[in-house]
Amino acid sequence: MHENGAELASACTACHGTGGQSQGAVPSLAGMKAARFSERMQAFKTGDGTIMNRIAPGYDSREIDMLARYFAAQPTATSDEAGDK
Ligand code: HEC
């Protein structure tokens, strides 16, 4: 298997920032709990969101799982919250 969470996540950097640390209005993904991440992705698949509803359907549950683990492991910009998984 060649793909991994980091590779999949490179498709998210344009909006969510490197390592999921957003610099702009889009929410950061770094340090997000894996369960919440997966929950949000499932909601987007069923039409929630303005932009993510067009992106999330491209990912199956195995890929969402890899992304969830990748982002949960990324340090947050405000290091106070790092390690809160
Ligand atoms: C074109 C810009 C764009 C790209 C690319 C993008 N996102 Fe998003 N993302 C958004 C926006 C905007 C929101 C806020 C919800 C909405 O309006 O859809 C969001 C919200 C989210 C949320 C919810 C965050 C929260 O705190 O509720 C998750 C999870 C997420 N995105 C995951 C991803 C993943 C994983 C990828 C890459 C596979 C990705 N996004 C790529 C724009 C983007």
PDB file of N, CA and C and ligand atoms in Angstrom:
ATOM      1  N   MET A   1       0.868  -1.199   0.000  1.00  0.00           N
ATOM      2  CA  MET A   1       0.000   0.000   0.000  1.00  0.00           C
ATOM      3  C   MET A   1       0.893   1.234   0.000  1.00  0.00           C
ATOM      4  N   HIS A   2       0.689   2.101  -0.947  1.00  0.00           N
ATOM      5  CA  HIS A   2       1.569   3.256  -1.105  1.00  0.00           C
ATOM      6  C   HIS A   2       1.039   4.510  -0.439  1.00  0.00           C
ATOM      7  N   GLU A   3      -0.263   4.628  -0.380  1.00  0.00           N
ATOM      8  CA  GLU A   3      -0.790   5.867   0.170  1.00  0.00           C
ATOM      9  C   GLU A   3      -0.760   5.824   1.700  1.00  0.00           C
ATOM     10  N   ASN A   4      -0.600   6.972   2.290  1.00  0.00           N
ATOM     11  CA  ASN A   4      -0.679   7.069   3.749  1.00  0.00           C
ATOM     12  C   ASN A   4      -1.373   8.375   4.103  1.00  0.00           C
ATOM     13  N   GLY A   5      -1.571   8.588   5.388  1.00  0.00           N
ATOM     14  CA  GLY A   5      -2.316   9.755   5.833  1.00  0.00           C
ATOM     15  C   GLY A   5      -1.707  11.056   5.368  1.00  0.00           C
ATOM     16  N   ALA A   6      -0.378  11.145   5.425  1.00  0.00           N
ATOM     17  CA  ALA A   6       0.283  12.388   5.049  1.00  0.00           C
ATOM     18  C   ALA A   6       0.064  12.692   3.573  1.00  0.00           C
ATOM     19  N   GLU A   7       0.123  11.648   2.740  1.00  0.00           N
ATOM     20  CA  GLU A   7      -0.091  11.844   1.310  1.00  0.00           C
ATOM     21  C   GLU A   7      -1.517  12.283   1.029  1.00  0.00           C
ATOM     22  N   LEU A   8      -2.461  11.610   1.656  1.00  0.00           N
ATOM     23  CA  LEU A   8      -3.864  11.983   1.466  1.00  0.00           C
ATOM     24  C   LEU A   8      -4.096  13.412   1.939  1.00  0.00           C
ATOM     25  N   ALA A   9      -3.444  13.767   3.036  1.00  0.00           N
ATOM     26  CA  ALA A   9      -3.662  15.081   3.638  1.00  0.00           C
ATOM     27  C   ALA A   9      -3.093  16.211   2.791  1.00  0.00           C
ATOM     28  N   SER A  10      -2.194  15.899   1.866  1.00  0.00           N
ATOM     29  CA  SER A  10      -1.627  16.961   1.033  1.00  0.00           C
ATOM     30  C   SER A  10      -2.716  17.598   0.172  1.00  0.00           C
ATOM     31  N   ALA A  11      -3.807  16.885  -0.048  1.00  0.00           N
ATOM     32  CA  ALA A  11      -4.929  17.445  -0.805  1.00  0.00           C
ATOM     33  C   ALA A  11      -5.713  18.470   0.010  1.00  0.00           C
ATOM     34  N   CYS A  12      -5.428  18.583   1.294  1.00  0.00           N
ATOM     35  CA  CYS A  12      -6.183  19.458   2.183  1.00  0.00           C
ATOM     36  C   CYS A  12      -5.408  20.727   2.538  1.00  0.00           C
ATOM     37  N   THR A  13      -4.102  20.759   2.232  1.00  0.00           N
ATOM     38  CA  THR A  13      -3.256  21.868   2.700  1.00  0.00           C
ATOM     39  C   THR A  13      -3.658  23.217   2.122  1.00  0.00           C
ATOM     40  N   ALA A  14      -4.117  23.239   0.880  1.00  0.00           N
ATOM     41  CA  ALA A  14      -4.444  24.523   0.251  1.00  0.00           C
ATOM     42  C   ALA A  14      -5.426  25.319   1.106  1.00  0.00           C
ATOM     43  N   CYS A  15      -6.358  24.639   1.719  1.00  0.00           N
ATOM     44  CA  CYS A  15      -7.359  25.327   2.536  1.00  0.00           C
ATOM     45  C   CYS A  15      -7.102  25.192   4.033  1.00  0.00           C
ATOM     46  N   HIS A  16      -6.653  24.025   4.470  1.00  0.00           N
ATOM     47  CA  HIS A  16      -6.532  23.781   5.914  1.00  0.00           C
ATOM     48  C   HIS A  16      -5.121  24.001   6.449  1.00  0.00           C
ATOM     49  N   GLY A  17      -4.168  24.359   5.577  1.00  0.00           N
ATOM     50  CA  GLY A  17      -2.807  24.642   6.013  1.00  0.00           C
ATOM     51  C   GLY A  17      -1.947  23.399   6.129  1.00  0.00           C
ATOM     52  N   THR A  18      -0.636  23.608   6.180  1.00  0.00           N
ATOM     53  CA  THR A  18       0.310  22.501   6.313  1.00  0.00           C
ATOM     54  C   THR A  18       0.107  21.817   7.651  1.00  0.00           C
ATOM     55  N   GLY A  19      -0.008  20.491   7.612  1.00  0.00           N
ATOM     56  CA  GLY A  19      -0.231  19.739   8.840  1.00  0.00           C
ATOM     57  C   GLY A  19      -1.565  20.079   9.494  1.00  0.00           C
ATOM     58  N   GLY A  20      -2.470  20.689   8.729  1.00  0.00           N
ATOM     59  CA  GLY A  20      -3.784  21.019   9.263  1.00  0.00           C
ATOM     60  C   GLY A  20      -3.795  22.243  10.157  1.00  0.00           C
ATOM     61  N   GLN A  21      -2.708  23.024  10.119  1.00  0.00           N
ATOM     62  CA  GLN A  21      -2.671  24.272  10.890  1.00  0.00           C
ATOM     63  C   GLN A  21      -3.086  25.411   9.986  1.00  0.00           C
ATOM     64  N   SER A  22      -4.336  25.740  10.031  1.00  0.00           N
ATOM     65  CA  SER A  22      -4.882  26.753   9.134  1.00  0.00           C
ATOM     66  C   SER A  22      -4.388  28.146   9.499  1.00  0.00           C
ATOM     67  N   GLN A  23      -4.094  28.934   8.446  1.00  0.00           N
ATOM     68  CA  GLN A  23      -3.665  30.323   8.650  1.00  0.00           C
ATOM     69  C   GLN A  23      -4.824  31.277   8.401  1.00  0.00           C
ATOM     70  N   GLY A  24      -5.927  30.756   7.924  1.00  0.00           N
ATOM     71  CA  GLY A  24      -7.008  31.636   7.513  1.00  0.00           C
ATOM     72  C   GLY A  24      -8.335  31.324   8.177  1.00  0.00           C
ATOM     73  N   ALA A  25      -9.404  31.502   7.409  1.00  0.00           N
ATOM     74  CA  ALA A  25     -10.749  31.358   7.954  1.00  0.00           C
ATOM     75  C   ALA A  25     -11.203  29.900   8.045  1.00  0.00           C
ATOM     76  N   VAL A  26     -10.563  29.038   7.249  1.00  0.00           N
ATOM     77  CA  VAL A  26     -10.934  27.623   7.256  1.00  0.00           C
ATOM     78  C   VAL A  26     -10.472  27.002   8.581  1.00  0.00           C
ATOM     79  N   PRO A  27     -11.311  26.159   9.205  1.00  0.00           N
ATOM     80  CA  PRO A  27     -10.908  25.602  10.503  1.00  0.00           C
ATOM     81  C   PRO A  27      -9.647  24.735  10.422  1.00  0.00           C
ATOM     82  N   SER A  28      -8.827  24.778  11.472  1.00  0.00           N
ATOM     83  CA  SER A  28      -7.651  23.913  11.568  1.00  0.00           C
ATOM     84  C   SER A  28      -8.095  22.475  11.800  1.00  0.00           C
ATOM     85  N   LEU A  29      -7.307  21.550  11.306  1.00  0.00           N
ATOM     86  CA  LEU A  29      -7.590  20.126  11.528  1.00  0.00           C
ATOM     87  C   LEU A  29      -6.576  19.509  12.479  1.00  0.00           C
ATOM     88  N   ALA A  30      -5.458  20.200  12.692  1.00  0.00           N
ATOM     89  CA  ALA A  30      -4.400  19.671  13.557  1.00  0.00           C
ATOM     90  C   ALA A  30      -4.932  19.409  14.962  1.00  0.00           C
ATOM     91  N   GLY A  31      -4.657  18.222  15.477  1.00  0.00           N
ATOM     92  CA  GLY A  31      -5.030  17.895  16.845  1.00  0.00           C
ATOM     93  C   GLY A  31      -6.502  17.568  17.035  1.00  0.00           C
ATOM     94  N   MET A  32      -7.255  17.523  15.953  1.00  0.00           N
ATOM     95  CA  MET A  32      -8.681  17.196  16.065  1.00  0.00           C
ATOM     96  C   MET A  32      -8.818  15.733  16.477  1.00  0.00           C
ATOM     97  N   LYS A  33      -9.704  15.465  17.400  1.00  0.00           N
ATOM     98  CA  LYS A  33      -9.923  14.083  17.820  1.00  0.00           C
ATOM     99  C   LYS A  33     -10.394  13.253  16.631  1.00  0.00           C
ATOM    100  N   ALA A  34      -9.843  12.053  16.494  1.00  0.00           N
ATOM    101  CA  ALA A  34     -10.139  11.205  15.336  1.00  0.00           C
ATOM    102  C   ALA A  34     -11.631  10.921  15.209  1.00  0.00           C
ATOM    103  N   ALA A  35     -12.301  10.692  16.327  1.00  0.00           N
ATOM    104  CA  ALA A  35     -13.732  10.371  16.285  1.00  0.00           C
ATOM    105  C   ALA A  35     -14.529  11.554  15.744  1.00  0.00           C
ATOM    106  N   ARG A  36     -14.175  12.766  16.196  1.00  0.00           N
ATOM    107  CA  ARG A  36     -14.898  13.950  15.734  1.00  0.00           C
ATOM    108  C   ARG A  36     -14.616  14.201  14.257  1.00  0.00           C
ATOM    109  N   PHE A  37     -13.368  14.016  13.867  1.00  0.00           N
ATOM    110  CA  PHE A  37     -12.989  14.185  12.461  1.00  0.00           C
ATOM    111  C   PHE A  37     -13.849  13.283  11.573  1.00  0.00           C
ATOM    112  N   SER A  38     -13.919  12.007  11.918  1.00  0.00           N
ATOM    113  CA  SER A  38     -14.682  11.047  11.111  1.00  0.00           C
ATOM    114  C   SER A  38     -16.159  11.404  11.075  1.00  0.00           C
ATOM    115  N   GLU A  39     -16.670  11.853  12.213  1.00  0.00           N
ATOM    116  CA  GLU A  39     -18.064  12.269  12.303  1.00  0.00           C
ATOM    117  C   GLU A  39     -18.366  13.414  11.342  1.00  0.00           C
ATOM    118  N   ARG A  40     -17.462  14.411  11.337  1.00  0.00           N
ATOM    119  CA  ARG A  40     -17.641  15.563  10.450  1.00  0.00           C
ATOM    120  C   ARG A  40     -17.581  15.125   8.987  1.00  0.00           C
ATOM    121  N   MET A  41     -16.623  14.250   8.661  1.00  0.00           N
ATOM    122  CA  MET A  41     -16.484  13.804   7.277  1.00  0.00           C
ATOM    123  C   MET A  41     -17.737  13.060   6.821  1.00  0.00           C
ATOM    124  N   GLN A  42     -18.310  12.242   7.705  1.00  0.00           N
ATOM    125  CA  GLN A  42     -19.539  11.529   7.348  1.00  0.00           C
ATOM    126  C   GLN A  42     -20.681  12.523   7.126  1.00  0.00           C
ATOM    127  N   ALA A  43     -20.743  13.565   7.946  1.00  0.00           N
ATOM    128  CA  ALA A  43     -21.788  14.579   7.790  1.00  0.00           C
ATOM    129  C   ALA A  43     -21.625  15.310   6.453  1.00  0.00           C
ATOM    130  N   PHE A  44     -20.379  15.611   6.088  1.00  0.00           N
ATOM    131  CA  PHE A  44     -20.127  16.288   4.806  1.00  0.00           C
ATOM    132  C   PHE A  44     -20.542  15.399   3.643  1.00  0.00           C
ATOM    133  N   LYS A  45     -20.314  14.106   3.780  1.00  0.00           N
ATOM    134  CA  LYS A  45     -20.694  13.163   2.723  1.00  0.00           C
ATOM    135  C   LYS A  45     -22.193  13.184   2.479  1.00  0.00           C
ATOM    136  N   THR A  46     -22.938  13.454   3.523  1.00  0.00           N
ATOM    137  CA  THR A  46     -24.386  13.459   3.364  1.00  0.00           C
ATOM    138  C   THR A  46     -24.922  14.877   3.167  1.00  0.00           C
ATOM    139  N   GLY A  47     -24.046  15.822   2.762  1.00  0.00           N
ATOM    140  CA  GLY A  47     -24.511  17.112   2.301  1.00  0.00           C
ATOM    141  C   GLY A  47     -24.258  18.297   3.214  1.00  0.00           C
ATOM    142  N   ASP A  48     -23.702  18.061   4.398  1.00  0.00           N
ATOM    143  CA  ASP A  48     -23.377  19.161   5.309  1.00  0.00           C
ATOM    144  C   ASP A  48     -22.232  19.987   4.699  1.00  0.00           C
ATOM    145  N   GLY A  49     -22.115  21.256   5.083  1.00  0.00           N
ATOM    146  CA  GLY A  49     -20.997  22.080   4.645  1.00  0.00           C
ATOM    147  C   GLY A  49     -21.270  22.801   3.339  1.00  0.00           C
ATOM    148  N   THR A  50     -20.379  23.780   3.022  1.00  0.00           N
ATOM    149  CA  THR A  50     -20.528  24.552   1.793  1.00  0.00           C
ATOM    150  C   THR A  50     -19.515  24.092   0.755  1.00  0.00           C
ATOM    151  N   ILE A  51     -18.387  23.572   1.218  1.00  0.00           N
ATOM    152  CA  ILE A  51     -17.281  23.181   0.350  1.00  0.00           C
ATOM    153  C   ILE A  51     -16.966  21.714   0.562  1.00  0.00           C
ATOM    154  N   MET A  52     -16.934  21.322   1.820  1.00  0.00           N
ATOM    155  CA  MET A  52     -16.572  19.945   2.153  1.00  0.00           C
ATOM    156  C   MET A  52     -17.569  18.927   1.601  1.00  0.00           C
ATOM    157  N   ASN A  53     -18.796  19.333   1.374  1.00  0.00           N
ATOM    158  CA  ASN A  53     -19.776  18.395   0.801  1.00  0.00           C
ATOM    159  C   ASN A  53     -19.386  17.990  -0.615  1.00  0.00           C
ATOM    160  N   ARG A  54     -18.465  18.764  -1.232  1.00  0.00           N
ATOM    161  CA  ARG A  54     -17.988  18.400  -2.568  1.00  0.00           C
ATOM    162  C   ARG A  54     -16.690  17.611  -2.493  1.00  0.00           C
ATOM    163  N   ILE A  55     -16.035  17.656  -1.343  1.00  0.00           N
ATOM    164  CA  ILE A  55     -14.733  16.994  -1.205  1.00  0.00           C
ATOM    165  C   ILE A  55     -14.862  15.634  -0.519  1.00  0.00           C
ATOM    166  N   ALA A  56     -15.625  15.588   0.577  1.00  0.00           N
ATOM    167  CA  ALA A  56     -15.703  14.370   1.389  1.00  0.00           C
ATOM    168  C   ALA A  56     -16.169  13.123   0.624  1.00  0.00           C
ATOM    169  N   PRO A  57     -17.104  13.247  -0.336  1.00  0.00           N
ATOM    170  CA  PRO A  57     -17.549  12.029  -1.031  1.00  0.00           C
ATOM    171  C   PRO A  57     -16.430  11.295  -1.775  1.00  0.00           C
ATOM    172  N   GLY A  58     -15.311  11.970  -2.015  1.00  0.00           N
ATOM    173  CA  GLY A  58     -14.195  11.326  -2.710  1.00  0.00           C
ATOM    174  C   GLY A  58     -13.370  10.406  -1.831  1.00  0.00           C
ATOM    175  N   TYR A  59     -13.713  10.315  -0.549  1.00  0.00           N
ATOM    176  CA  TYR A  59     -12.906   9.519   0.380  1.00  0.00           C
ATOM    177  C   TYR A  59     -13.741   8.410   0.998  1.00  0.00           C
ATOM    178  N   ASP A  60     -13.212   7.175   0.937  1.00  0.00           N
ATOM    179  CA  ASP A  60     -13.926   6.061   1.557  1.00  0.00           C
ATOM    180  C   ASP A  60     -13.549   5.986   3.047  1.00  0.00           C
ATOM    181  N   SER A  61     -14.210   5.089   3.768  1.00  0.00           N
ATOM    182  CA  SER A  61     -14.046   5.093   5.229  1.00  0.00           C
ATOM    183  C   SER A  61     -12.616   4.722   5.643  1.00  0.00           C
ATOM    184  N   ARG A  62     -11.939   3.908   4.836  1.00  0.00           N
ATOM    185  CA  ARG A  62     -10.557   3.563   5.150  1.00  0.00           C
ATOM    186  C   ARG A  62      -9.658   4.808   5.027  1.00  0.00           C
ATOM    187  N   GLU A  63      -9.896   5.608   3.990  1.00  0.00           N
ATOM    188  CA  GLU A  63      -9.103   6.826   3.792  1.00  0.00           C
ATOM    189  C   GLU A  63      -9.426   7.858   4.867  1.00  0.00           C
ATOM    190  N   ILE A  64     -10.687   7.961   5.238  1.00  0.00           N
ATOM    191  CA  ILE A  64     -11.078   8.899   6.301  1.00  0.00           C
ATOM    192  C   ILE A  64     -10.390   8.506   7.601  1.00  0.00           C
ATOM    193  N   ASP A  65     -10.306   7.210   7.833  1.00  0.00           N
ATOM    194  CA  ASP A  65      -9.618   6.709   9.012  1.00  0.00           C
ATOM    195  C   ASP A  65      -8.141   7.117   9.023  1.00  0.00           C
ATOM    196  N   MET A  66      -7.485   6.987   7.883  1.00  0.00           N
ATOM    197  CA  MET A  66      -6.067   7.365   7.791  1.00  0.00           C
ATOM    198  C   MET A  66      -5.900   8.861   8.002  1.00  0.00           C
ATOM    199  N   LEU A  67      -6.789   9.644   7.402  1.00  0.00           N
ATOM    200  CA  LEU A  67      -6.731  11.093   7.563  1.00  0.00           C
ATOM    201  C   LEU A  67      -6.988  11.477   9.020  1.00  0.00           C
ATOM    202  N   ALA A  68      -7.954  10.812   9.643  1.00  0.00           N
ATOM    203  CA  ALA A  68      -8.300  11.113  11.034  1.00  0.00           C
ATOM    204  C   ALA A  68      -7.091  10.902  11.935  1.00  0.00           C
ATOM    205  N   ARG A  69      -6.392   9.786  11.719  1.00  0.00           N
ATOM    206  CA  ARG A  69      -5.228   9.495  12.568  1.00  0.00           C
ATOM    207  C   ARG A  69      -4.090  10.464  12.285  1.00  0.00           C
ATOM    208  N   TYR A  70      -3.927  10.823  11.007  1.00  0.00           N
ATOM    209  CA  TYR A  70      -2.865  11.763  10.653  1.00  0.00           C
ATOM    210  C   TYR A  70      -3.096  13.122  11.335  1.00  0.00           C
ATOM    211  N   PHE A  71      -4.292  13.665  11.183  1.00  0.00           N
ATOM    212  CA  PHE A  71      -4.542  15.004  11.733  1.00  0.00           C
ATOM    213  C   PHE A  71      -4.563  14.999  13.262  1.00  0.00           C
ATOM    214  N   ALA A  72      -5.060  13.923  13.860  1.00  0.00           N
ATOM    215  CA  ALA A  72      -5.081  13.851  15.327  1.00  0.00           C
ATOM    216  C   ALA A  72      -3.663  13.899  15.890  1.00  0.00           C
ATOM    217  N   ALA A  73      -2.705  13.420  15.097  1.00  0.00           N
ATOM    218  CA  ALA A  73      -1.319  13.356  15.566  1.00  0.00           C
ATOM    219  C   ALA A  73      -0.543  14.644  15.300  1.00  0.00           C
ATOM    220  N   GLN A  74      -1.143  15.583  14.578  1.00  0.00           N
ATOM    221  CA  GLN A  74      -0.426  16.824  14.264  1.00  0.00           C
ATOM    222  C   GLN A  74      -0.497  17.795  15.437  1.00  0.00           C
ATOM    223  N   PRO A  75       0.641  18.455  15.735  1.00  0.00           N
ATOM    224  CA  PRO A  75       0.621  19.450  16.808  1.00  0.00           C
ATOM    225  C   PRO A  75      -0.245  20.645  16.431  1.00  0.00           C
ATOM    226  N   THR A  76      -0.939  21.189  17.413  1.00  0.00           N
ATOM    227  CA  THR A  76      -1.762  22.370  17.159  1.00  0.00           C
ATOM    228  C   THR A  76      -0.887  23.608  17.215  1.00  0.00           C
ATOM    229  N   ALA A  77      -1.344  24.692  16.593  1.00  0.00           N
ATOM    230  CA  ALA A  77      -0.576  25.932  16.561  1.00  0.00           C
ATOM    231  C   ALA A  77      -0.406  26.487  17.978  1.00  0.00           C
ATOM    232  N   THR A  78      -1.475  26.379  18.760  1.00  0.00           N
ATOM    233  CA  THR A  78      -1.391  26.788  20.160  1.00  0.00           C
ATOM    234  C   THR A  78      -1.010  25.543  20.961  1.00  0.00           C
ATOM    235  N   SER A  79       0.257  25.437  21.314  1.00  0.00           N
ATOM    236  CA  SER A  79       0.788  24.181  21.833  1.00  0.00           C
ATOM    237  C   SER A  79       0.155  23.765  23.164  1.00  0.00           C
ATOM    238  N   ASP A  80      -0.579  24.670  23.801  1.00  0.00           N
ATOM    239  CA  ASP A  80      -1.321  24.340  25.023  1.00  0.00           C
ATOM    240  C   ASP A  80      -2.195  23.107  24.837  1.00  0.00           C
ATOM    241  N   GLU A  81      -2.785  23.042  23.630  1.00  0.00           N
ATOM    242  CA  GLU A  81      -3.770  21.997  23.396  1.00  0.00           C
ATOM    243  C   GLU A  81      -3.148  20.734  22.804  1.00  0.00           C
ATOM    244  N   ALA A  82      -1.856  20.769  22.536  1.00  0.00           N
ATOM    245  CA  ALA A  82      -1.207  19.601  21.945  1.00  0.00           C
ATOM    246  C   ALA A  82      -1.308  18.419  22.904  1.00  0.00           C
ATOM    247  N   GLY A  83      -1.472  17.248  22.337  1.00  0.00           N
ATOM    248  CA  GLY A  83      -1.549  16.057  23.162  1.00  0.00           C
ATOM    249  C   GLY A  83      -2.937  15.755  23.632  1.00  0.00           C
ATOM    250  N   ASP A  84      -3.876  16.610  23.332  1.00  0.00           N
ATOM    251  CA  ASP A  84      -5.267  16.375  23.706  1.00  0.00           C
ATOM    252  C   ASP A  84      -5.932  15.540  22.615  1.00  0.00           C
ATOM    253  N   LYS A  85      -5.801  14.242  22.704  1.00  0.00           N
ATOM    254  CA  LYS A  85      -6.350  13.384  21.657  1.00  0.00           C
ATOM    255  C   LYS A  85      -7.472  12.525  22.201  1.00  0.00           C
TER     256      LYS A  85
HETATM  257  C1  HEC B   1     -11.268  24.218  -1.140  1.00  0.00           C
HETATM  258  C2  HEC B   1     -10.954  24.339   0.277  1.00  0.00           C
HETATM  259  C3  HEC B   1     -10.938  23.064   1.121  1.00  0.00           C
HETATM  260  C4  HEC B   1     -10.227  21.906   0.881  1.00  0.00           C
HETATM  261  C5  HEC B   1      -9.299  21.576  -0.290  1.00  0.00           C
HETATM  262  C6  HEC B   1     -10.484  21.038   2.013  1.00  0.00           C
HETATM  263  N1  HEC B   1     -11.330  21.656   2.907  1.00  0.00           N
HETATM  264 FE1  HEC B   1     -12.053  20.860   4.671  1.00  0.00          FE
HETATM  265  N2  HEC B   1     -13.117  22.554   5.030  1.00  0.00           N
HETATM  266  C7  HEC B   1     -13.213  23.625   4.161  1.00  0.00           C
HETATM  267  C8  HEC B   1     -14.229  24.556   4.648  1.00  0.00           C
HETATM  268  C9  HEC B   1     -14.633  25.866   3.987  1.00  0.00           C
HETATM  269  C10 HEC B   1     -14.741  23.994   5.847  1.00  0.00           C
HETATM  270  C11 HEC B   1     -15.915  24.506   6.709  1.00  0.00           C
HETATM  271  C12 HEC B   1     -17.155  23.658   6.376  1.00  0.00           C
HETATM  272  C13 HEC B   1     -17.684  23.920   4.985  1.00  0.00           C
HETATM  273  O1  HEC B   1     -18.108  25.048   4.704  1.00  0.00           O
HETATM  274  O2  HEC B   1     -17.715  22.981   4.130  1.00  0.00           O
HETATM  275  C14 HEC B   1     -13.997  22.754   6.067  1.00  0.00           C
HETATM  276  C15 HEC B   1     -14.185  21.940   7.176  1.00  0.00           C
HETATM  277  C16 HEC B   1     -13.555  20.721   7.357  1.00  0.00           C
HETATM  278  C17 HEC B   1     -13.710  19.876   8.528  1.00  0.00           C
HETATM  279  C18 HEC B   1     -14.510  20.196   9.788  1.00  0.00           C
HETATM  280  C19 HEC B   1     -13.634  20.951  10.757  1.00  0.00           C
HETATM  281  C20 HEC B   1     -14.357  21.339  12.006  1.00  0.00           C
HETATM  282  O3  HEC B   1     -13.690  21.801  12.953  1.00  0.00           O
HETATM  283  O4  HEC B   1     -15.584  21.196  12.074  1.00  0.00           O
HETATM  284  C21 HEC B   1     -12.999  18.748   8.301  1.00  0.00           C
HETATM  285  C22 HEC B   1     -12.868  17.538   9.219  1.00  0.00           C
HETATM  286  C23 HEC B   1     -12.350  18.897   6.995  1.00  0.00           C
HETATM  287  N3  HEC B   1     -12.704  20.114   6.464  1.00  0.00           N
HETATM  288  C24 HEC B   1     -11.527  17.964   6.420  1.00  0.00           C
HETATM  289  C25 HEC B   1     -10.863  18.133   5.187  1.00  0.00           C
HETATM  290  C26 HEC B   1      -9.994  17.139   4.605  1.00  0.00           C
HETATM  291  C27 HEC B   1      -9.655  15.803   5.238  1.00  0.00           C
HETATM  292  C28 HEC B   1      -9.546  17.640   3.420  1.00  0.00           C
HETATM  293  C29 HEC B   1      -8.624  16.990   2.424  1.00  0.00           C
HETATM  294  C30 HEC B   1      -8.971  15.646   2.000  1.00  0.00           C
HETATM  295  C31 HEC B   1     -10.147  18.946   3.249  1.00  0.00           C
HETATM  296  N4  HEC B   1     -10.933  19.207   4.356  1.00  0.00           N
HETATM  297  C32 HEC B   1      -9.947  19.769   2.162  1.00  0.00           C
HETATM  298  C33 HEC B   1     -12.475  23.818   3.000  1.00  0.00           C
HETATM  299  C34 HEC B   1     -11.639  22.889   2.393  1.00  0.00           C
END
